[in-house]
PDB file of C-alpha atoms in Angstrom:
ATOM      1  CA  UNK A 227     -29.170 -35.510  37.860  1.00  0.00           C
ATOM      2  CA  UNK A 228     -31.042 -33.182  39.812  1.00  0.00           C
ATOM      3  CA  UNK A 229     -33.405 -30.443  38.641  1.00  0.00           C
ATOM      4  CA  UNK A 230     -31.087 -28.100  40.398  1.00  0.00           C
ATOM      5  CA  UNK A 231     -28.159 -29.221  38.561  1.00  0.00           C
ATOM      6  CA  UNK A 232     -30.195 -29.117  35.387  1.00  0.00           C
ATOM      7  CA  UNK A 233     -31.282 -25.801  35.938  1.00  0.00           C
ATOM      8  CA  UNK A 234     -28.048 -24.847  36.096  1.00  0.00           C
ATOM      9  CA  UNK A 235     -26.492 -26.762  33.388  1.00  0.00           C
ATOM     10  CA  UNK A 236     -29.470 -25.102  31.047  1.00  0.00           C
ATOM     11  CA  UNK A 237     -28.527 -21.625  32.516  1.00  0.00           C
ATOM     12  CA  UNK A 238     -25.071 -22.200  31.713  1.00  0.00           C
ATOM     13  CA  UNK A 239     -25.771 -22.935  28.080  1.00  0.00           C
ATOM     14  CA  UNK A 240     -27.998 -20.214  27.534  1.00  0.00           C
ATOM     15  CA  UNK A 241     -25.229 -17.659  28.763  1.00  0.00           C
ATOM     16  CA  UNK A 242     -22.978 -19.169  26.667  1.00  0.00           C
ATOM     17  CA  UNK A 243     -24.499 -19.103  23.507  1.00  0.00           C
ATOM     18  CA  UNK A 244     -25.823 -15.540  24.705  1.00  0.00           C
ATOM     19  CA  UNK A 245     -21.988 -14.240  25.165  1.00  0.00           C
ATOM     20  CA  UNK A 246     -21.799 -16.213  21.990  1.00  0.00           C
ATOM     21  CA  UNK A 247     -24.717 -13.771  20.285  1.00  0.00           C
ATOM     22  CA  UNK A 248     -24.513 -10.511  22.156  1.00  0.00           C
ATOM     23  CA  UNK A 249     -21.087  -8.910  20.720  1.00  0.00           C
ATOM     24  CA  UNK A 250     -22.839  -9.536  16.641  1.00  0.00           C
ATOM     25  CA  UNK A 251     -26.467  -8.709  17.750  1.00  0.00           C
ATOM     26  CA  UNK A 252     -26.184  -4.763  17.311  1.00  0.00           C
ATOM     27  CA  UNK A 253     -23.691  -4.977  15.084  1.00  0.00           C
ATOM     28  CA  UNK A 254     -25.521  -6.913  12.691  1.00  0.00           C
ATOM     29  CA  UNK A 255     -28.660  -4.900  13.184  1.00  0.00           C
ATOM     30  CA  UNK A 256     -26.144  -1.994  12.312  1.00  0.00           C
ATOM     31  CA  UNK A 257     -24.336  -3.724   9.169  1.00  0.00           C
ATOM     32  CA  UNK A 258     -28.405  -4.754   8.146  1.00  0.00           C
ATOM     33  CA  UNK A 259     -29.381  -0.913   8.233  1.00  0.00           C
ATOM     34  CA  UNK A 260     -26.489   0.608   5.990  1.00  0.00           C
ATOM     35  CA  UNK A 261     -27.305  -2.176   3.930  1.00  0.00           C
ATOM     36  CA  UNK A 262     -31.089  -1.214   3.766  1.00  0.00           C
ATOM     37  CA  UNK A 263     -30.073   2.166   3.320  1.00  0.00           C
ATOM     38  CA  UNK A 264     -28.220   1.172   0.208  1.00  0.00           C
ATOM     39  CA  UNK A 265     -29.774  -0.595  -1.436  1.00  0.00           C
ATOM     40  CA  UNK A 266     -33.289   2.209  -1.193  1.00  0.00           C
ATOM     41  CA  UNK A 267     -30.750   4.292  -2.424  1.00  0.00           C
ATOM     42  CA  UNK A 268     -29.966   1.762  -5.633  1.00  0.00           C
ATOM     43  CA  UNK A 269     -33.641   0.845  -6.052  1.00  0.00           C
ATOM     44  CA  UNK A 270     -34.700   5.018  -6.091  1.00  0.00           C
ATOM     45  CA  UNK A 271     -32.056   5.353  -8.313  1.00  0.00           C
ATOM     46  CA  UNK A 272     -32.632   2.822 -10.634  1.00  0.00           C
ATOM     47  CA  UNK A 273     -36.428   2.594 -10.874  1.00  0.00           C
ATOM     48  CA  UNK A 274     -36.465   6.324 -11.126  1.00  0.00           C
ATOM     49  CA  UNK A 275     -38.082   7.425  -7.760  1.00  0.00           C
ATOM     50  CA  UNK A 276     -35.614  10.115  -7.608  1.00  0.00           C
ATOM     51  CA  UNK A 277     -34.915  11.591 -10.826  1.00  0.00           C
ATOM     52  CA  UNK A 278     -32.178  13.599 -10.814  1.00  0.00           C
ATOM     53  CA  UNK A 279     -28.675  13.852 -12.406  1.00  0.00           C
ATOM     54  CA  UNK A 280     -27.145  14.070  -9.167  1.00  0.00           C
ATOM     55  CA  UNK A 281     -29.000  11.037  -8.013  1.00  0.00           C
ATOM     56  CA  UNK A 282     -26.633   8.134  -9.059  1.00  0.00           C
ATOM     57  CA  UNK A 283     -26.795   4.592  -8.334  1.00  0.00           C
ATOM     58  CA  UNK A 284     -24.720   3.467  -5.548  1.00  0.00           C
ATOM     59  CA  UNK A 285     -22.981   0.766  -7.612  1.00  0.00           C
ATOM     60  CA  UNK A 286     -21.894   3.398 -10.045  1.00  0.00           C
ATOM     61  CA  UNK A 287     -20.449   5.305  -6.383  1.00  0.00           C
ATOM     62  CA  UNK A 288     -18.499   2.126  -5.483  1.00  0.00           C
ATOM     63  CA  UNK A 289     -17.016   1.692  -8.656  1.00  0.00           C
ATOM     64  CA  UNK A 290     -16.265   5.242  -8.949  1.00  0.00           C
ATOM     65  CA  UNK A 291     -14.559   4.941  -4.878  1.00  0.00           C
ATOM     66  CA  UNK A 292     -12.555   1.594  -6.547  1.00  0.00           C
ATOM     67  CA  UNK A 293     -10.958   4.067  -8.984  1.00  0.00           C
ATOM     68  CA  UNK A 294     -10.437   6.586  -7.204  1.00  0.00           C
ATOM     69  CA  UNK A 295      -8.405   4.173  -4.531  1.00  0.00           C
ATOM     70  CA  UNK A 296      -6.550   2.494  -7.602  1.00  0.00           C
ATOM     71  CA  UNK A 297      -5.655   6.012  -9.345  1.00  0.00           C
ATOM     72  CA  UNK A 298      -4.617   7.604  -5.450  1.00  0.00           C
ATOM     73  CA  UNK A 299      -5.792  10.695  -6.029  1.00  0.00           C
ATOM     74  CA  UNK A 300      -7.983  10.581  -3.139  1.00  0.00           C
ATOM     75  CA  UNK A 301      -5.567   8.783  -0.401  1.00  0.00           C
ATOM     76  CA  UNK A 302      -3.151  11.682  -1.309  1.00  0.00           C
ATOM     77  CA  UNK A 303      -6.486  14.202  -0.365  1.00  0.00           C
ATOM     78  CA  UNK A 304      -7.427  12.020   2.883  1.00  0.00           C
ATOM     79  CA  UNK A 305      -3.999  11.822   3.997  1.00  0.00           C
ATOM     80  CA  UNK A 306      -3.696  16.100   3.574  1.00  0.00           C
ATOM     81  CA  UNK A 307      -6.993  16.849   5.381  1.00  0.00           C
ATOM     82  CA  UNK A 308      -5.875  14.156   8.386  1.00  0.00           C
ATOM     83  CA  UNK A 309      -2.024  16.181   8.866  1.00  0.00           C
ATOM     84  CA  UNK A 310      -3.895  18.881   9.261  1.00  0.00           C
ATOM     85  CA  UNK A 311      -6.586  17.984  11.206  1.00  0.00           C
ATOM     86  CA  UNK A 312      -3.763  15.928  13.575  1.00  0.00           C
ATOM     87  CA  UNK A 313      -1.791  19.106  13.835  1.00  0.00           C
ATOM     88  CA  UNK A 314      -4.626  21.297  14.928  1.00  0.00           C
ATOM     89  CA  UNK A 315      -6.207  18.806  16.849  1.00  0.00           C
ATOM     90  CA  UNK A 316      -2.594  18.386  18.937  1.00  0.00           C
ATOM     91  CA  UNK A 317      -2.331  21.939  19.084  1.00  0.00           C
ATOM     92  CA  UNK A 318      -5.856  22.689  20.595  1.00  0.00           C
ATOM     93  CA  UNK A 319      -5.897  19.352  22.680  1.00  0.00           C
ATOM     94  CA  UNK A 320      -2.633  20.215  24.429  1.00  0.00           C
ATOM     95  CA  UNK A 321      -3.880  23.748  25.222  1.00  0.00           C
ATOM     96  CA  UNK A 322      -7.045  22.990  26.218  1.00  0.00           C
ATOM     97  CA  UNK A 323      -5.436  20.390  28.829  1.00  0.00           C
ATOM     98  CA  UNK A 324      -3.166  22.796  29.926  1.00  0.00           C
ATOM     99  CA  UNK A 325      -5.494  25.597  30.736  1.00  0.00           C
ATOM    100  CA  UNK A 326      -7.945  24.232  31.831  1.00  0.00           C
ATOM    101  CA  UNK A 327      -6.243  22.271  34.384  1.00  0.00           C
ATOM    102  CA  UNK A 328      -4.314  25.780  35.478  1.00  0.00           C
ATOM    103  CA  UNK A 329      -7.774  27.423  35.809  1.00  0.00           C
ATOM    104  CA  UNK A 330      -9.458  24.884  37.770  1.00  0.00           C
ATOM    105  CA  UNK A 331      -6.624  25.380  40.437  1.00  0.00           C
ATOM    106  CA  UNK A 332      -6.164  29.398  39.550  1.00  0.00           C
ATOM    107  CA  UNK A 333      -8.835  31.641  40.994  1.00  0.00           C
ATOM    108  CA  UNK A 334      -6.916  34.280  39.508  1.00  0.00           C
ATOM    109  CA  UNK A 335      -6.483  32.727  36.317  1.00  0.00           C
ATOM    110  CA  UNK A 336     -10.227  31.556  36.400  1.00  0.00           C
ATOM    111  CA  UNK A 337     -10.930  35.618  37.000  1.00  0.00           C
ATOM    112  CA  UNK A 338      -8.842  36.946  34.408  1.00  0.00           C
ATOM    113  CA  UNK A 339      -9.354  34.454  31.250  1.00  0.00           C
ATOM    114  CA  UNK A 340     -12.463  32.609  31.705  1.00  0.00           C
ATOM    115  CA  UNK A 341     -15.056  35.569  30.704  1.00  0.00           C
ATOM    116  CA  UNK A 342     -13.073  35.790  27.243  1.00  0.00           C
ATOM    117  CA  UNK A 343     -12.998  32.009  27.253  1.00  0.00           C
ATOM    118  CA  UNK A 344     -16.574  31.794  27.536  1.00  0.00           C
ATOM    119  CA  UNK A 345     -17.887  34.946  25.111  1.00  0.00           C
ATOM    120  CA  UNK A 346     -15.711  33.379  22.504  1.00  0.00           C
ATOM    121  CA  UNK A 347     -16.695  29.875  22.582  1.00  0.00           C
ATOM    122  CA  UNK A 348     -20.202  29.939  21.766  1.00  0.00           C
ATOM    123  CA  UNK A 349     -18.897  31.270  17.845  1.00  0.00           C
ATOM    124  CA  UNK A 350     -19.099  28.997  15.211  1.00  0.00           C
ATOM    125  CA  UNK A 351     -15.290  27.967  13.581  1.00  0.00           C
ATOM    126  CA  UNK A 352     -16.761  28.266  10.151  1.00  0.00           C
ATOM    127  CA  UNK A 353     -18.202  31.570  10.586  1.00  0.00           C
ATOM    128  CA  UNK A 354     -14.535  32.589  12.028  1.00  0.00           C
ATOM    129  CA  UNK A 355     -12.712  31.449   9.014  1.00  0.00           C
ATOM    130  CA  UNK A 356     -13.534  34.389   6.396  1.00  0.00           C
ATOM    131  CA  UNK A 357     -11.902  36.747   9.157  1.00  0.00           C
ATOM    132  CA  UNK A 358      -8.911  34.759   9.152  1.00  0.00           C
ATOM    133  CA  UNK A 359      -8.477  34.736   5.649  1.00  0.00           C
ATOM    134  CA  UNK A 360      -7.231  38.104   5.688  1.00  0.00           C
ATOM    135  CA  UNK A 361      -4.545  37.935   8.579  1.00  0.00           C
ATOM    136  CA  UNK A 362      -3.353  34.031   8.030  1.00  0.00           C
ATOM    137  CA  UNK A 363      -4.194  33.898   3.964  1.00  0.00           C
ATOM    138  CA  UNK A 364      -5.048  30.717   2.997  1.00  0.00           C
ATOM    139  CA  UNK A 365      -2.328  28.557   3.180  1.00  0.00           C
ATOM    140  CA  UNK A 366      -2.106  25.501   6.196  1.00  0.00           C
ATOM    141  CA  UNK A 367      -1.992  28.430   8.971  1.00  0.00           C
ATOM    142  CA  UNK A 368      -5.761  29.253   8.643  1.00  0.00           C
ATOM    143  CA  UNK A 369      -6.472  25.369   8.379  1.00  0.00           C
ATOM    144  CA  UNK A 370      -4.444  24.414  11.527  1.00  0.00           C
ATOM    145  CA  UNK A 371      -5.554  27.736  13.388  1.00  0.00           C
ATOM    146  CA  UNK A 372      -9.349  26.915  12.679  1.00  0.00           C
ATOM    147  CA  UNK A 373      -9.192  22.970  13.448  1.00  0.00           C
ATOM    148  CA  UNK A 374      -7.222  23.981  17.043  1.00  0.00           C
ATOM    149  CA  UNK A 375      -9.719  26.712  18.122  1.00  0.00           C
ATOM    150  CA  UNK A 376     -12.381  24.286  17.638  1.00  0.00           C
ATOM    151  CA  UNK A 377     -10.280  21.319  19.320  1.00  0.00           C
ATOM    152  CA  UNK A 378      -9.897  23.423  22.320  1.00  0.00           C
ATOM    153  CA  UNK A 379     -13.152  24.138  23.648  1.00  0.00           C
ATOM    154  CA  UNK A 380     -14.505  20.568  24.129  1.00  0.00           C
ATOM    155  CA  UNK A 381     -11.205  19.819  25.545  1.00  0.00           C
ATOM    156  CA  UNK A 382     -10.547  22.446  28.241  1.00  0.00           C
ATOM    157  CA  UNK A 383     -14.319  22.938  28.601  1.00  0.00           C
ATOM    158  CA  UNK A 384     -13.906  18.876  29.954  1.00  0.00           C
ATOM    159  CA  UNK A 385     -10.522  19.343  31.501  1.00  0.00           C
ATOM    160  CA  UNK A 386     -11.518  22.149  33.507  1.00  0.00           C
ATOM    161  CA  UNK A 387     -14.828  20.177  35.009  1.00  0.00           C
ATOM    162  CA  UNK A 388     -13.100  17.320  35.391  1.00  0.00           C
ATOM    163  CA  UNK A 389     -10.671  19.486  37.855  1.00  0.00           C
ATOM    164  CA  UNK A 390     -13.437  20.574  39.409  1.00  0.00           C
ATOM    165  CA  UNK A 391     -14.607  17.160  40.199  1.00  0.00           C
ATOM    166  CA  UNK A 392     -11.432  16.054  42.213  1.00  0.00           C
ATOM    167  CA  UNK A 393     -11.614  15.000  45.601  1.00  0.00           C
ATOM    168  CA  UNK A 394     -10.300  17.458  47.940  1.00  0.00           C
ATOM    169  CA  UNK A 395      -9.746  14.986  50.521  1.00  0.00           C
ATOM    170  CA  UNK A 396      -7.029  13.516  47.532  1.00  0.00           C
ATOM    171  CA  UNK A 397      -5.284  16.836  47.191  1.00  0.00           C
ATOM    172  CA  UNK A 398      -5.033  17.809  50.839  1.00  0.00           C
ATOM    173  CA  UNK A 399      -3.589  14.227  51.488  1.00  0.00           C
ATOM    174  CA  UNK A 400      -0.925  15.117  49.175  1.00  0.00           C
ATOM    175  CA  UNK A 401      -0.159  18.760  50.969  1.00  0.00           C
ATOM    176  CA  UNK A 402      -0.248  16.809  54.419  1.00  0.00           C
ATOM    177  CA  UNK A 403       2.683  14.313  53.457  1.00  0.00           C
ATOM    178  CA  UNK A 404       4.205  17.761  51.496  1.00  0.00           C
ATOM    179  CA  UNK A 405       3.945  16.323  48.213  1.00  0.00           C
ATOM    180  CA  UNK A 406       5.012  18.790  45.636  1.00  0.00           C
ATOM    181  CA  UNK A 407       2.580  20.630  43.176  1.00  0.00           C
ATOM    182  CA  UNK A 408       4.136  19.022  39.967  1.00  0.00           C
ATOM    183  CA  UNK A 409       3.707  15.394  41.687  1.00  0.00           C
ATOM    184  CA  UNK A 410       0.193  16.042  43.249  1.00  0.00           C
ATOM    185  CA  UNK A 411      -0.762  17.385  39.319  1.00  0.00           C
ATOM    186  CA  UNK A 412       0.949  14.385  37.929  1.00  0.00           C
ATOM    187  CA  UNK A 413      -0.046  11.838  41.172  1.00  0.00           C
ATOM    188  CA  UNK A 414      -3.481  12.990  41.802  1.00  0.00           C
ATOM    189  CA  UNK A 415      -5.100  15.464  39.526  1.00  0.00           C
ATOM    190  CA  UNK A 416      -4.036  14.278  36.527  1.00  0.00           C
ATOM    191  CA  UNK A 417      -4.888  10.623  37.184  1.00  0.00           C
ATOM    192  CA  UNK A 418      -8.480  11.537  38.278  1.00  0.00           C
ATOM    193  CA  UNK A 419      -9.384  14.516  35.422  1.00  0.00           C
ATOM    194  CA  UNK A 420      -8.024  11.505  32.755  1.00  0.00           C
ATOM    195  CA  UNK A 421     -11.649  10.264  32.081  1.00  0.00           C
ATOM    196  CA  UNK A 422     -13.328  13.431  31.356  1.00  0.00           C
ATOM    197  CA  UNK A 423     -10.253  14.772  29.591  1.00  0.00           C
ATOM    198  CA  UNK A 424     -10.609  11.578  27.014  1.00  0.00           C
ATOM    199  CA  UNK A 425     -14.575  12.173  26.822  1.00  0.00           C
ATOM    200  CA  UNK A 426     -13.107  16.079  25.509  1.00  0.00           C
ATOM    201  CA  UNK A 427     -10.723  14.306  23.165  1.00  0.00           C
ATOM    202  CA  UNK A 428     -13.149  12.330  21.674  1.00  0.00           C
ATOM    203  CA  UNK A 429     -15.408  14.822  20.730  1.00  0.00           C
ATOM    204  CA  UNK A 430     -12.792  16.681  19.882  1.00  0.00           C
ATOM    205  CA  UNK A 431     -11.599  14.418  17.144  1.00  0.00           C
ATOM    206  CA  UNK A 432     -15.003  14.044  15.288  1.00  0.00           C
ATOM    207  CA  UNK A 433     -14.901  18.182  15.440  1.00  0.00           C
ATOM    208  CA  UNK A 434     -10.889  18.370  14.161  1.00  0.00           C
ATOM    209  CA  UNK A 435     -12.290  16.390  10.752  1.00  0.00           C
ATOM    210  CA  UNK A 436     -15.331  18.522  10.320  1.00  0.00           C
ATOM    211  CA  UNK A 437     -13.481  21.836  10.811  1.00  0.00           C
ATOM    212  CA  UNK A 438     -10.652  20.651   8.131  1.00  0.00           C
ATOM    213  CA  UNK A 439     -12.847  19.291   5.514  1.00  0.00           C
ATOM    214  CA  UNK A 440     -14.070  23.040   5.382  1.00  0.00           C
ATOM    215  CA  UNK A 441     -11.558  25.375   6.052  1.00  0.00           C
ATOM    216  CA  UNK A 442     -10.594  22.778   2.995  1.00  0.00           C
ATOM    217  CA  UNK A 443     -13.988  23.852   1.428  1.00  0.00           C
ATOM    218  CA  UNK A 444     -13.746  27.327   1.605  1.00  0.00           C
ATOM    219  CA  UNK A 445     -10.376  28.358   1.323  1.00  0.00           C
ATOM    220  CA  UNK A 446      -7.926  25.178  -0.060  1.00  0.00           C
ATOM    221  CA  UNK A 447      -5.921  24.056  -2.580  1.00  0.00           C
ATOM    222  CA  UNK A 448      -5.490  20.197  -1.335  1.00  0.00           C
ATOM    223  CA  UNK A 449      -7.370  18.170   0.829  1.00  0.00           C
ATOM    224  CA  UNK A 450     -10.700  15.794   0.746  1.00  0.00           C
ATOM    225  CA  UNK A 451     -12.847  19.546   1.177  1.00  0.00           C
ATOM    226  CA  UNK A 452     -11.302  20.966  -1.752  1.00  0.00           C
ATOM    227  CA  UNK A 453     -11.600  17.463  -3.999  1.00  0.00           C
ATOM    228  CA  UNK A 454     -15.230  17.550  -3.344  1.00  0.00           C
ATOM    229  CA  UNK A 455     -15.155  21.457  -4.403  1.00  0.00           C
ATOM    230  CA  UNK A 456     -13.988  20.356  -7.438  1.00  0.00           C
ATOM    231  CA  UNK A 457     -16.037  17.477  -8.074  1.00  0.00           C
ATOM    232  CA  UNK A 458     -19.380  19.040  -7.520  1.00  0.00           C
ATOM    233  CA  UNK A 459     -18.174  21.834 -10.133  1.00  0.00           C
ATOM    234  CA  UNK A 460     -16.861  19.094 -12.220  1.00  0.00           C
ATOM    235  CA  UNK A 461     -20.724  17.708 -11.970  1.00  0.00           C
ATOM    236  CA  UNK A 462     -19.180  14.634 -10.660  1.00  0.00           C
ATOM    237  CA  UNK A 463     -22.102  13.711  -8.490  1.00  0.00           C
ATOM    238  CA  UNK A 464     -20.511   9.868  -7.971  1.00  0.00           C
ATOM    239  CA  UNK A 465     -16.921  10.632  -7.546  1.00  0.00           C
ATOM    240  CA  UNK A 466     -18.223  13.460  -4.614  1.00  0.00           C
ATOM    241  CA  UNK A 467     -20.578  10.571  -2.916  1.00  0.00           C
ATOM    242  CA  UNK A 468     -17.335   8.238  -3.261  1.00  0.00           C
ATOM    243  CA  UNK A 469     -15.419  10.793  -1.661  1.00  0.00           C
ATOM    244  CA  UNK A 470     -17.828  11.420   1.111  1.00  0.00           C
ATOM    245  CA  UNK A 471     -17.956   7.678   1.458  1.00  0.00           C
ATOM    246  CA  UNK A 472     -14.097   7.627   2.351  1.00  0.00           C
ATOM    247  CA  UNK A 473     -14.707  10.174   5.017  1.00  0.00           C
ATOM    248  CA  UNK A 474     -16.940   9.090   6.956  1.00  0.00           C
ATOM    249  CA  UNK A 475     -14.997   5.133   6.947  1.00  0.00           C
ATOM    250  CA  UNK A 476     -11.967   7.337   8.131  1.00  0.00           C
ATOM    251  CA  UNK A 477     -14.137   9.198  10.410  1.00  0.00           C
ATOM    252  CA  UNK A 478     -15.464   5.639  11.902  1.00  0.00           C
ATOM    253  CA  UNK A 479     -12.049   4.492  11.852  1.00  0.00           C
ATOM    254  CA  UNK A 480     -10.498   7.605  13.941  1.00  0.00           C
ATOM    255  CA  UNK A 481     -13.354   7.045  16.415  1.00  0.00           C
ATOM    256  CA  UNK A 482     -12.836   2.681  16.918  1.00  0.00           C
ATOM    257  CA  UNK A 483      -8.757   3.264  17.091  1.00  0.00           C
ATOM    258  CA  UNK A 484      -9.305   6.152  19.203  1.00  0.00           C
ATOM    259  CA  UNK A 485     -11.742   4.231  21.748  1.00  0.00           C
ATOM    260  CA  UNK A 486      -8.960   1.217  21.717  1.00  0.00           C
ATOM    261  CA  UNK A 487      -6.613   3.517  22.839  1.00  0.00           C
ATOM    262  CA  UNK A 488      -8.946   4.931  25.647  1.00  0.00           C
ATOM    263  CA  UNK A 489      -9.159   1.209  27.042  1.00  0.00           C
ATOM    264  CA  UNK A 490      -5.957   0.550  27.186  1.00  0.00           C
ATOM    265  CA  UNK A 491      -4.270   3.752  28.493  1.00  0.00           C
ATOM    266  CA  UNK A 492      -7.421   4.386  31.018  1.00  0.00           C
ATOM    267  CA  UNK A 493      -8.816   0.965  32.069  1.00  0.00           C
ATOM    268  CA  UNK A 494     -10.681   2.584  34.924  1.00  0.00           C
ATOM    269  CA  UNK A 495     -12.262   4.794  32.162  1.00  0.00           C
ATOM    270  CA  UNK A 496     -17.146   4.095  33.021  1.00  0.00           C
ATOM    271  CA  UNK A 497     -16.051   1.509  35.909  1.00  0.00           C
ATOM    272  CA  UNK A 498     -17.140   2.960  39.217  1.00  0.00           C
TER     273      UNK A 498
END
């Protein structure tokens, strides 16, 4: 065999078992840090590094996150918070798309709405939920209100740039061969704003959890906010860490299915 060849066989092999290591490499380096993380937390617990009441072991969390999943208390909370946060976040995200795709092509539009667009984004949704209180009450309008105001922003904020992007070249094709508006929106614009309107979505997702865990917090009856409410006044300190735990898996989990989706519906989506 020549060294050629046996350069290449060798190169072969080591690509191989590289393809072979690369997908668990920073996953494992992940799982490994949680698991570090953990287990300080057991070991300050335990030896007494952090002595408080509120400071329990992480073994005594799991098992109290194993009851709560047997009793179902808390998958009847999760699965309250996420209908809300869905509804809002449907709400805000088809908004968002819609106006921001009107006012990248308005100048009109852009004139007339954008200023109050812009003076009113900047607020915080928590800070705008006391003032809601007393038009909407506190019942599931002030929830889904609050969780679509702060879906929208990220959304049309990427919708509208993403407009902005678009070729002209593309659009005046489409006038030359007297293509329609709706079919040069749904041909052209739409196709080419897709990957910053999915970057908007994302972030819009993690944002649609936060807001309804507290509008949940500060004015709810149901939900995973409210549950923790209750357990930190309960002096609960385990069952609110279990809780928390569940939130941020479903918060992971929201994230992986959503970024599945992305590669399937946009394939094109980072490929230049």
């Amino acid at each position: 065999m020549s060294v050629v060849g046996t350069l290449e066989g060798a190169s072969s092999k080591s690509g191989a078992a590289g393809s072979i290591r690369r997908p668990f490499g920073p996953r494992l380096y992940g799982v490994l840090l949680i698991a570090a993380i953990l287990t300080f937390w057991e070991v300050s617990s335990r030896l007494g590094w952090i002595v408080s009441a509120y400071w329990p072991p992480v073994t005594k969390v799991l098992w109290a996150a194993a009851l709560q999943l047997a009793g179902g208390d808390i998958l009847l909370s999760l699965a309250s918070t996420l209908r809300r946060a869905a509804t809002g976040y449907a709400i805000g995200s088809l908004l968002g798309i819609a106006l921001g795709i009107l006012l990248g092509k308005s100048k009109l539009l852009r004139v007339a709405l954008l200023p109050l667009i812009e003076i009113v984004r900047p607020i915080p949704t928590p800070a705008v939920i006391p003032p809601l209180i007393l038009f909407l009450g506190v019942d599931d309008a002030l929830k889904i209100f609050a969780i679509s105001l702060a879906t929208f922003f990220p959304v049309f904020t990427n919708t509208f740039a993403g407009v902005a992007t678009v070729d002209d070249t593309l659009i005046q094709t489409a006038r030359t061969f007297r293509t329609s508006w709706a079919r040069t929106l749904l041909r052209v614009i739409l196709p080419a704003t897709l990957p910053a309107i999915a970057a908007g979505l994302r972030t819009a997702t993690s944002l649609a959890l936060v807001v309804a865990v507290v509008s949940e917090m500060v004015a709810g009856s149901s939900g995973i906010g409210y549950y923790l409410v209750e357990m930190q006044y309960a002096l609960r300190p385990d069952l609110m860490y279990a809780a928390v735990m569940y939130l941020a898996i479903t918060g992971y989990a929201v994230n992986r299915l959503f970024l599945v989706a992305e590669a399937r519906l946009i394939p094109w989506m980072g490929k230049t």
